[in-house]
PDB file of C-alpha atoms and ligand atoms in Angstrom:
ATOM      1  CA  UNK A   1     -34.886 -38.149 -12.778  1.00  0.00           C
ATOM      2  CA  UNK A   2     -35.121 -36.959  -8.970  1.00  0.00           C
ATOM      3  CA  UNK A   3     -32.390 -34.842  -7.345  1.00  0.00           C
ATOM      4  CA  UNK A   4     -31.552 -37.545  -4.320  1.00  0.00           C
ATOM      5  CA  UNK A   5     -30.337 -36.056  -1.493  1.00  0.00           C
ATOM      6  CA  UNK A   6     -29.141 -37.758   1.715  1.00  0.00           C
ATOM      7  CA  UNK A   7     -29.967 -36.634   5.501  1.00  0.00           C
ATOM      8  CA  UNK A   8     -27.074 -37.621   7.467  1.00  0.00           C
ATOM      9  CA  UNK A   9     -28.890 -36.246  10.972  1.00  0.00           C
ATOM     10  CA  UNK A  10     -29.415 -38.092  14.122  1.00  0.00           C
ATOM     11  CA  UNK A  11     -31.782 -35.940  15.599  1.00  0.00           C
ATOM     12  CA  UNK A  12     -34.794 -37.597  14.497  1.00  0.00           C
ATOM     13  CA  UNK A  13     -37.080 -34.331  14.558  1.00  0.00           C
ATOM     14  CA  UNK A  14     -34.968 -32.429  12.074  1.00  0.00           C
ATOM     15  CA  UNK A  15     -34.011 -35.357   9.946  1.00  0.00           C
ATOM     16  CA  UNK A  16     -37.953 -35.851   9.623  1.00  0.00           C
ATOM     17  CA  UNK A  17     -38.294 -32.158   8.963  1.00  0.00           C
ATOM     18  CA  UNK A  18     -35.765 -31.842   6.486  1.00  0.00           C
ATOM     19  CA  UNK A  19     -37.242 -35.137   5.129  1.00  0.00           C
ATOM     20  CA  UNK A  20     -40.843 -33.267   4.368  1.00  0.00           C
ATOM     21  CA  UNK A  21     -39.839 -30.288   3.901  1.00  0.00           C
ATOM     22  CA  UNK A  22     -37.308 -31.750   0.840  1.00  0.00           C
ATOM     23  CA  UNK A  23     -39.954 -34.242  -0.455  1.00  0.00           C
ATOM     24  CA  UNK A  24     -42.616 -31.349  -0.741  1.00  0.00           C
ATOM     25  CA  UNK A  25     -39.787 -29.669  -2.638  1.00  0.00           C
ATOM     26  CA  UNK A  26     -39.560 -32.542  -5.359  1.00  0.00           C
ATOM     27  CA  UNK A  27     -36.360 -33.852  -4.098  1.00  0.00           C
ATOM     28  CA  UNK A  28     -36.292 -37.563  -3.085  1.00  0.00           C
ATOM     29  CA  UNK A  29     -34.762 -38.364  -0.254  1.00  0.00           C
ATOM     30  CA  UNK A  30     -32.686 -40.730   2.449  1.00  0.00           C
ATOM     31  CA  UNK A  31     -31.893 -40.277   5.894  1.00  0.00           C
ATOM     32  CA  UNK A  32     -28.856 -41.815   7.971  1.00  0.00           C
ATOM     33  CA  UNK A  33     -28.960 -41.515  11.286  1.00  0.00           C
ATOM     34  CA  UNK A  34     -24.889 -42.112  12.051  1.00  0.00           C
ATOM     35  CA  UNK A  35     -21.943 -40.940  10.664  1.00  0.00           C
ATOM     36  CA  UNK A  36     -20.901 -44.596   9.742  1.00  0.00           C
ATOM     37  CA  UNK A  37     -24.087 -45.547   8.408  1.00  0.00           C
ATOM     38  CA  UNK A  38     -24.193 -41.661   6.253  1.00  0.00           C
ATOM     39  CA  UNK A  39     -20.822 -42.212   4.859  1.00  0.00           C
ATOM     40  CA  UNK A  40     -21.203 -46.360   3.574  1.00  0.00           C
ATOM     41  CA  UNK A  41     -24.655 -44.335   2.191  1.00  0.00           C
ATOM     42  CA  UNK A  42     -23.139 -41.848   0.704  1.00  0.00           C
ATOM     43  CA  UNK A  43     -20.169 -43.946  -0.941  1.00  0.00           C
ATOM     44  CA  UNK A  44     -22.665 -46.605  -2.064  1.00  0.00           C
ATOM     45  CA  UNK A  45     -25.620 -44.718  -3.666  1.00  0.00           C
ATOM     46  CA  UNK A  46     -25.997 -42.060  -6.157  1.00  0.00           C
ATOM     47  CA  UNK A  47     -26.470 -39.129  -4.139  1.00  0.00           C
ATOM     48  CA  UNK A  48     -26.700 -35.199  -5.913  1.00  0.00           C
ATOM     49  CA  UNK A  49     -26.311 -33.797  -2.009  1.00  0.00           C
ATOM     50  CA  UNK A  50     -25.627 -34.611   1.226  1.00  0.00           C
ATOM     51  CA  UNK A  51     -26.336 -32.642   4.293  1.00  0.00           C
ATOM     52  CA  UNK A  52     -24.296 -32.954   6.927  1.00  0.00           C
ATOM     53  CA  UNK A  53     -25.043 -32.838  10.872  1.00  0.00           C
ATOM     54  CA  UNK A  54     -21.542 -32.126  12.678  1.00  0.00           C
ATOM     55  CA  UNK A  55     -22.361 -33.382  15.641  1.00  0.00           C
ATOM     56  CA  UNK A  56     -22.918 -37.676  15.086  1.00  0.00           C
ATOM     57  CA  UNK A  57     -22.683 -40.638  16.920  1.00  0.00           C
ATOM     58  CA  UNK A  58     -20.363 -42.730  15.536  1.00  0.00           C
ATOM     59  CA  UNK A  59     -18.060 -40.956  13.063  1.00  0.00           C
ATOM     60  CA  UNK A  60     -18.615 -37.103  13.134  1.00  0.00           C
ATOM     61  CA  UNK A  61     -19.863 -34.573   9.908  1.00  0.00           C
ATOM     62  CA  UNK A  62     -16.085 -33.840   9.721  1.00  0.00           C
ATOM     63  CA  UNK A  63     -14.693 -37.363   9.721  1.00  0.00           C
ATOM     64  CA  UNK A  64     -17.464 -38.538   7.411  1.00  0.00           C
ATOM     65  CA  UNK A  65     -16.642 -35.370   5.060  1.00  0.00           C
ATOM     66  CA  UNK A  66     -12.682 -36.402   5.325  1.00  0.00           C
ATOM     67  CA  UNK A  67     -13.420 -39.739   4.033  1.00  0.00           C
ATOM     68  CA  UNK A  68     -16.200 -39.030   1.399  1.00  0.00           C
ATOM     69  CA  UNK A  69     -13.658 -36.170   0.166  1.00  0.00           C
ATOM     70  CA  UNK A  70     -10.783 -39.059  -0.598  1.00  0.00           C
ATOM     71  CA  UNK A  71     -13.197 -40.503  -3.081  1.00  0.00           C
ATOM     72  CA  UNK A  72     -16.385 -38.242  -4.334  1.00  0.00           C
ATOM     73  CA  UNK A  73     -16.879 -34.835  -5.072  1.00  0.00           C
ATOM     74  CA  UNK A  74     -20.518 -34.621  -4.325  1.00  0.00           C
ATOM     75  CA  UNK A  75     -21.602 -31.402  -3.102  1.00  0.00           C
ATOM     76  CA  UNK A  76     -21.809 -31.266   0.935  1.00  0.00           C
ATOM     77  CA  UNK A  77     -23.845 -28.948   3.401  1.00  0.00           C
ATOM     78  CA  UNK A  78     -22.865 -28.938   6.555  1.00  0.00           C
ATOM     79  CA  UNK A  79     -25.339 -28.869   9.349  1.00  0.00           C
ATOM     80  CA  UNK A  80     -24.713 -28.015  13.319  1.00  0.00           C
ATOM     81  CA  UNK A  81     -26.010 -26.172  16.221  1.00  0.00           C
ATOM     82  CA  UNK A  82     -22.424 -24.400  17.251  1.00  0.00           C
ATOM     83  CA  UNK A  83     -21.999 -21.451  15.675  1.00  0.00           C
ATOM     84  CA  UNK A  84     -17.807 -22.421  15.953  1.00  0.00           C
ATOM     85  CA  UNK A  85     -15.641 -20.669  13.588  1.00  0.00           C
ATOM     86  CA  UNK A  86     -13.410 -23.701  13.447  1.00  0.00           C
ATOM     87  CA  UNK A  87     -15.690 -26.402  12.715  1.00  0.00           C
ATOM     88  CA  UNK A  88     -16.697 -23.749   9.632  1.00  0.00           C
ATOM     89  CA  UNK A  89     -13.231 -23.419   9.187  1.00  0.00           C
ATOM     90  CA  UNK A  90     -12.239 -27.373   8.540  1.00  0.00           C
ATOM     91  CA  UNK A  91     -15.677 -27.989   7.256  1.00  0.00           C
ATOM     92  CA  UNK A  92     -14.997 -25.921   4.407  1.00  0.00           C
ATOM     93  CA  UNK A  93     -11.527 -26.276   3.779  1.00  0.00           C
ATOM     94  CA  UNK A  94     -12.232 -30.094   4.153  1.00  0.00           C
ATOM     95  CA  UNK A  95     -14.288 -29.299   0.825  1.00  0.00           C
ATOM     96  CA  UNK A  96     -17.839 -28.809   2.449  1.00  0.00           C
ATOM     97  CA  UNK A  97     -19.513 -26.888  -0.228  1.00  0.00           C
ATOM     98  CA  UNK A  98     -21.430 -25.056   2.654  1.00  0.00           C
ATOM     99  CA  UNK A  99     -22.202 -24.428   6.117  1.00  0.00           C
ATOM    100  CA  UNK A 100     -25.217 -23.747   7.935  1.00  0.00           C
ATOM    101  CA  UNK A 101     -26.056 -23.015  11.751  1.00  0.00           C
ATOM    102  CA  UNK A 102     -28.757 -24.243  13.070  1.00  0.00           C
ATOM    103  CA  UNK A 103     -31.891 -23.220  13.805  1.00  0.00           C
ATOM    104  CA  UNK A 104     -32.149 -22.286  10.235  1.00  0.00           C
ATOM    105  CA  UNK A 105     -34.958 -21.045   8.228  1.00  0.00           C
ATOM    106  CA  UNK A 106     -36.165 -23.697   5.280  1.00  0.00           C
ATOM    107  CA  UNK A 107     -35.927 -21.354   2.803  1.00  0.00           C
ATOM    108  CA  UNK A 108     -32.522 -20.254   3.478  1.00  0.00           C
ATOM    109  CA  UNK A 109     -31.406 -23.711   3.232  1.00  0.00           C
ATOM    110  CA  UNK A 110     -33.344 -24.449  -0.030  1.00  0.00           C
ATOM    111  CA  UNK A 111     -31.274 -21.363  -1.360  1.00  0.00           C
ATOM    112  CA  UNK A 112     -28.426 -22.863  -0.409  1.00  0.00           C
ATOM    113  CA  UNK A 113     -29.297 -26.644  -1.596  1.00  0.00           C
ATOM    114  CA  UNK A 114     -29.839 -25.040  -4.807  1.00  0.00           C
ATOM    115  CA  UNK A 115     -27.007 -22.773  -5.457  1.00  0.00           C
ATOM    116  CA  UNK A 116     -24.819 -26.142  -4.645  1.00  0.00           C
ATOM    117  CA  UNK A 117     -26.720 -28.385  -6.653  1.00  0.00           C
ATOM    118  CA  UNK A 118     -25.529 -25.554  -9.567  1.00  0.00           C
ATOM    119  CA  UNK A 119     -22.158 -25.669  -8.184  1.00  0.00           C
ATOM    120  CA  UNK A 120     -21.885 -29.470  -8.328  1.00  0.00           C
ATOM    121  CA  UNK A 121     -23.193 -29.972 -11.780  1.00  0.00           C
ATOM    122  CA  UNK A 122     -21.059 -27.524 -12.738  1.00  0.00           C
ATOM    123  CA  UNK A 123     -18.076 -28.884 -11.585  1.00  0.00           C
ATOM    124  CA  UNK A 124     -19.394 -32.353 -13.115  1.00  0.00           C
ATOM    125  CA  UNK A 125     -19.073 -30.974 -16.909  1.00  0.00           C
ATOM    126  CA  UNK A 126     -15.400 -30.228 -16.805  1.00  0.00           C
ATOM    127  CA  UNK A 127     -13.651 -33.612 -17.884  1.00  0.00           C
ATOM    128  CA  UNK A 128     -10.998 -32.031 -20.198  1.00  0.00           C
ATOM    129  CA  UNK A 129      -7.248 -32.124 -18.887  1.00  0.00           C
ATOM    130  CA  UNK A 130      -6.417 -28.386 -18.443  1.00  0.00           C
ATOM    131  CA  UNK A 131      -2.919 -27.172 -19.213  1.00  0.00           C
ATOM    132  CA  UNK A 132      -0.582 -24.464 -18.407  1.00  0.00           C
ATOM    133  CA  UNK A 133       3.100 -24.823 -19.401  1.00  0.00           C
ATOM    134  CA  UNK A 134       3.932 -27.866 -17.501  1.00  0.00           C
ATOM    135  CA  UNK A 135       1.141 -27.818 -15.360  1.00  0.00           C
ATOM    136  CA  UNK A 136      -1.513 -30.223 -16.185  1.00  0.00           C
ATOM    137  CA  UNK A 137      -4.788 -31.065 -14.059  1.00  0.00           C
ATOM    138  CA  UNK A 138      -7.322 -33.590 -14.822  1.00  0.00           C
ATOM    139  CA  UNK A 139     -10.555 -32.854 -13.322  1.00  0.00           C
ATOM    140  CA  UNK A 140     -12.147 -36.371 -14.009  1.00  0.00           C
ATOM    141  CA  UNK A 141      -9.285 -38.165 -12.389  1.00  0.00           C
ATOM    142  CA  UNK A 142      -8.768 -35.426 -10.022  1.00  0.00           C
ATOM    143  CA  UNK A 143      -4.830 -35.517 -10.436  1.00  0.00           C
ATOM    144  CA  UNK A 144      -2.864 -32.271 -10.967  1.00  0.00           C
ATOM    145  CA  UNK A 145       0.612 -32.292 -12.057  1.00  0.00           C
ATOM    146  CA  UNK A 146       3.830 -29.918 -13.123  1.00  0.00           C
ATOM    147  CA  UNK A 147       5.856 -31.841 -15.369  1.00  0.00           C
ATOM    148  CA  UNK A 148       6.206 -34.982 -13.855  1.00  0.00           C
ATOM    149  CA  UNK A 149       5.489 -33.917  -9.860  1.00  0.00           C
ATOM    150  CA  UNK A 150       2.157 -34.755  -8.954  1.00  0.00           C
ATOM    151  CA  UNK A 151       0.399 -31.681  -6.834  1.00  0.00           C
ATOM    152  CA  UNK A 152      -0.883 -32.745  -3.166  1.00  0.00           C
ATOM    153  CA  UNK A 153      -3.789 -30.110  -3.202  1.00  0.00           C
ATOM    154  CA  UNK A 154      -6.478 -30.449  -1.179  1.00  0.00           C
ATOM    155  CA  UNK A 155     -10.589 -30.283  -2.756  1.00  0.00           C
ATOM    156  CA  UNK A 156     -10.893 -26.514  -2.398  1.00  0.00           C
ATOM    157  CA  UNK A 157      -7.186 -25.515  -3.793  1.00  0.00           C
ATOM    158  CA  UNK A 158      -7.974 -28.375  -6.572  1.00  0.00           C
ATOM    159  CA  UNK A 159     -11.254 -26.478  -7.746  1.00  0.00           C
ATOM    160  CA  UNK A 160      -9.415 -23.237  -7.129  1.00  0.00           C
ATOM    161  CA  UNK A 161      -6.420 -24.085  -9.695  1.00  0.00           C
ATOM    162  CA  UNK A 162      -9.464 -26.027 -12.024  1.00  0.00           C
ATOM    163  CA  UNK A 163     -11.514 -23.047 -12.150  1.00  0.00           C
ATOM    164  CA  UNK A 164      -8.158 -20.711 -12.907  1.00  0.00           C
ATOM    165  CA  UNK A 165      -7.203 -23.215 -15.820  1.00  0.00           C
ATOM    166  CA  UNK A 166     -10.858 -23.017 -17.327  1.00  0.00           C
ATOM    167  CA  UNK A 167     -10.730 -20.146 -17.320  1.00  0.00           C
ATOM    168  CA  UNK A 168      -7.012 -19.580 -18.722  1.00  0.00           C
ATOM    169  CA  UNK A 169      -5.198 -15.566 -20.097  1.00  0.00           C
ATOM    170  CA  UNK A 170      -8.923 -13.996 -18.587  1.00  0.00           C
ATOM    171  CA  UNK A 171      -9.341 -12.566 -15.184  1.00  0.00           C
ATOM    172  CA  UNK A 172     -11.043 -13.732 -13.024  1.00  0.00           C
ATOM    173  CA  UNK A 173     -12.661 -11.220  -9.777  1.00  0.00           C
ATOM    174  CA  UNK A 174     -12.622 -12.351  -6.283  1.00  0.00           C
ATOM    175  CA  UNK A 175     -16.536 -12.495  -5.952  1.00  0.00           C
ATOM    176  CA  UNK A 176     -16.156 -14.704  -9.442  1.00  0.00           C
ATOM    177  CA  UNK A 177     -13.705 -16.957  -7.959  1.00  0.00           C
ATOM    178  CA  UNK A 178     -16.101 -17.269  -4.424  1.00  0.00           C
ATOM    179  CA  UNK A 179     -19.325 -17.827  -6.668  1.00  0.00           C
ATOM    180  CA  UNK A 180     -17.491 -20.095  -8.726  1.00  0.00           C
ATOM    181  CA  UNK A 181     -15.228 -22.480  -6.404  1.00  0.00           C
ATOM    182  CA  UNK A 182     -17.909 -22.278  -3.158  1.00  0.00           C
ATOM    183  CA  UNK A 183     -20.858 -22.077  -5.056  1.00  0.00           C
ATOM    184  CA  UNK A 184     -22.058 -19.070  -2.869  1.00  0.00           C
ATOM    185  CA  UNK A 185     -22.444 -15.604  -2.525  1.00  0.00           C
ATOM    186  CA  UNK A 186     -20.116 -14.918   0.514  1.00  0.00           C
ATOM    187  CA  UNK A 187     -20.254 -11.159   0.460  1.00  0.00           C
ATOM    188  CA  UNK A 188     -17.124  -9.211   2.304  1.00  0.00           C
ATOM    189  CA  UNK A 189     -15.393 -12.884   2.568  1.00  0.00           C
ATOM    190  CA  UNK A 190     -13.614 -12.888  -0.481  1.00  0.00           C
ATOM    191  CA  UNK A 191     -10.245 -12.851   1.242  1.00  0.00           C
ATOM    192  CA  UNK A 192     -10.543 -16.413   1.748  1.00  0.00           C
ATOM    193  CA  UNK A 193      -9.837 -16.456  -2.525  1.00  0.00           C
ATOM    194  CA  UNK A 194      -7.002 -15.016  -1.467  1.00  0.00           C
ATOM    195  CA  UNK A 195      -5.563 -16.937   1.385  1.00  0.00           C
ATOM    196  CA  UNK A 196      -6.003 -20.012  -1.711  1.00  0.00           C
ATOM    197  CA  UNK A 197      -4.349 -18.042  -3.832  1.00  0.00           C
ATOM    198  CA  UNK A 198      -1.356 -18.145  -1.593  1.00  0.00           C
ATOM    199  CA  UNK A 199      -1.487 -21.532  -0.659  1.00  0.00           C
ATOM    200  CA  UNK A 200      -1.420 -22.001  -4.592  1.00  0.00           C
ATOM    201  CA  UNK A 201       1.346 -20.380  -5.425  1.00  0.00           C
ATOM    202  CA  UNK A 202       3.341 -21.635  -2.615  1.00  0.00           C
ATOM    203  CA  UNK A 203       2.858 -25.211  -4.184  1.00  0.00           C
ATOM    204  CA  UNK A 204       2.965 -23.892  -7.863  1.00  0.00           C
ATOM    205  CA  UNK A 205       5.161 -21.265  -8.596  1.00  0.00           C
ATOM    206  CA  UNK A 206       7.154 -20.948  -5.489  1.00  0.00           C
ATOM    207  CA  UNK A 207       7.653 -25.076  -5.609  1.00  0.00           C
ATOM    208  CA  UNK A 208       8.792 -24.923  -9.348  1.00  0.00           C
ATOM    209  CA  UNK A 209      10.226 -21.097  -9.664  1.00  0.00           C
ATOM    210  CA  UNK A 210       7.764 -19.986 -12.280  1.00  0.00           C
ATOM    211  CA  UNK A 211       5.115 -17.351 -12.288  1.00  0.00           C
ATOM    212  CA  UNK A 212       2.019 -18.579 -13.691  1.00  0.00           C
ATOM    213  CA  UNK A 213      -0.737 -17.075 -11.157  1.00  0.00           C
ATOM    214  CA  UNK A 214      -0.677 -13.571 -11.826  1.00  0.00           C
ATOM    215  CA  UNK A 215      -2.200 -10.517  -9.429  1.00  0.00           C
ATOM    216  CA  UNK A 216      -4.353  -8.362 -11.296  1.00  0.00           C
ATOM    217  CA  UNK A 217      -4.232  -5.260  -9.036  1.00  0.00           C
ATOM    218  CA  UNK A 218      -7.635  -4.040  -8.164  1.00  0.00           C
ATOM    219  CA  UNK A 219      -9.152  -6.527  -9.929  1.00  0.00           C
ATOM    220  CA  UNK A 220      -8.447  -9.948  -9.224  1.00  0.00           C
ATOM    221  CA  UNK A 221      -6.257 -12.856 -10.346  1.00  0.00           C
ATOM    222  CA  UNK A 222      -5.216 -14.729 -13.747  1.00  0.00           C
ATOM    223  CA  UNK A 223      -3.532 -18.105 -14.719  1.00  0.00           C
ATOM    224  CA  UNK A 224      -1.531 -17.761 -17.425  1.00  0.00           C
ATOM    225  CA  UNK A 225       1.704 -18.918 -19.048  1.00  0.00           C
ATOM    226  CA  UNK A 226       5.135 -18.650 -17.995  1.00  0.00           C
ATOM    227  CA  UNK A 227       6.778 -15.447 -19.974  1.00  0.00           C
ATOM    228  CA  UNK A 228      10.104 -15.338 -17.855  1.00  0.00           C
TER     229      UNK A 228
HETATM  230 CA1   CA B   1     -26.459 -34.074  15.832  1.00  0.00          CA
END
């Protein structure tokens, strides 16, 4: 079977680029030209990537990545001429898998179409329920809990606490934690894993009074269970 990928891109130049450059790759492809059309697209068919323009008539990259977010976990590049640190910013913590600026090179973005493609079918295998004391977290429903209090984490804390669980009493390095949950080599940005970190345990162990997320000085961070 084909890796499909959808062009959400309104500039018809690129989208037709992208569209060549993809099919010459072996992917097959479809193109949406607005944000409403990309996203009823997106929703409908069986997509393996979407790329993303920011900048779209109708609904935006970032509205159209809000709403895909509430029901599919399909891996997302974002696309867009302004190099703006916010739009990066929301993009990604809206669970974009990726960012790029444009003009970009093709092969930088088939690097990065393929190092998501990895992340998403990664994230695809894990169907389990993970536990931890009362924490539970169902990556095919996409539900976490602690005891009976259902978690309101958003995509990128979710994969975060997923990847943590999976990975359960071993440590886990910042730059394994960035490869792992962004699906990306994001050298010297790692302190986003820990601004996550923080937002976890705020919600986790600060919410509940436990200590489950554990700094491993120097090192990195572990999940494991409560000992107090
Ligand atoms: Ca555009």
């Amino acid at each position: 079977m084909p890796t499909n990928i959808l062009i959400v891109e309104d500039e018809s130049g690129i989208a037709r680029f992208l569209e060549l450059e993809l099919t010459h790759e072996g992917y097959a492809v479809d193109k949406a030209a607005d944000g409403r059309t990309g996203l009823d697209m997106a929703l409908a068919g069986e997509y393996d990537l979407i790329l993303l323009d920011v900048m779209l008539p109708g609904l935006n990259g970032l509205e159209v990545l809000r709403r895909l977010r509430n029901e599919s976990g399909v891996p997302v590049i974002m696309l867009t001429a302004r190099d703006a640190v916010m739009d990066k910013v929301s993009g990604l913590d809206m669970g974009a898998n990726d960012y790029i600026t444009k003009p970009f090179s093709i092969e930088e973005l088939l690097a990065r179409i393929r190092a998501a493609l990895r992340s998403g079918a990664a994230a695809e295998r894990r169907t389990a329920v993970l536990r931890c004391g009362k924490l539970a977290l169902d990556p095919a429903r996409h539900t976490a809990v602690y005891g009976e209090t259902p978690l309101q984490l958003t995509y990128k804390e979710f994969f975060l606490l997923q990847t943590l669980l999976e990975n359960r009493d071993i440590v886990q390095t910042r730059d394994m934690l960035m490869e792992k949950v962004w699906g990306y080599d994001y050298a010297g940005e790692t302190n986003v894993v820990d601004v996550y970190i923080r937002y976890l345990r705020q919600k986790i162990d600060a919410a509940f009074g436990v200590k489950l997320i554990h700094t491993v000085r120097g090192v990195g961070y572990v999940i494991k269970g409560d000992s107090t």
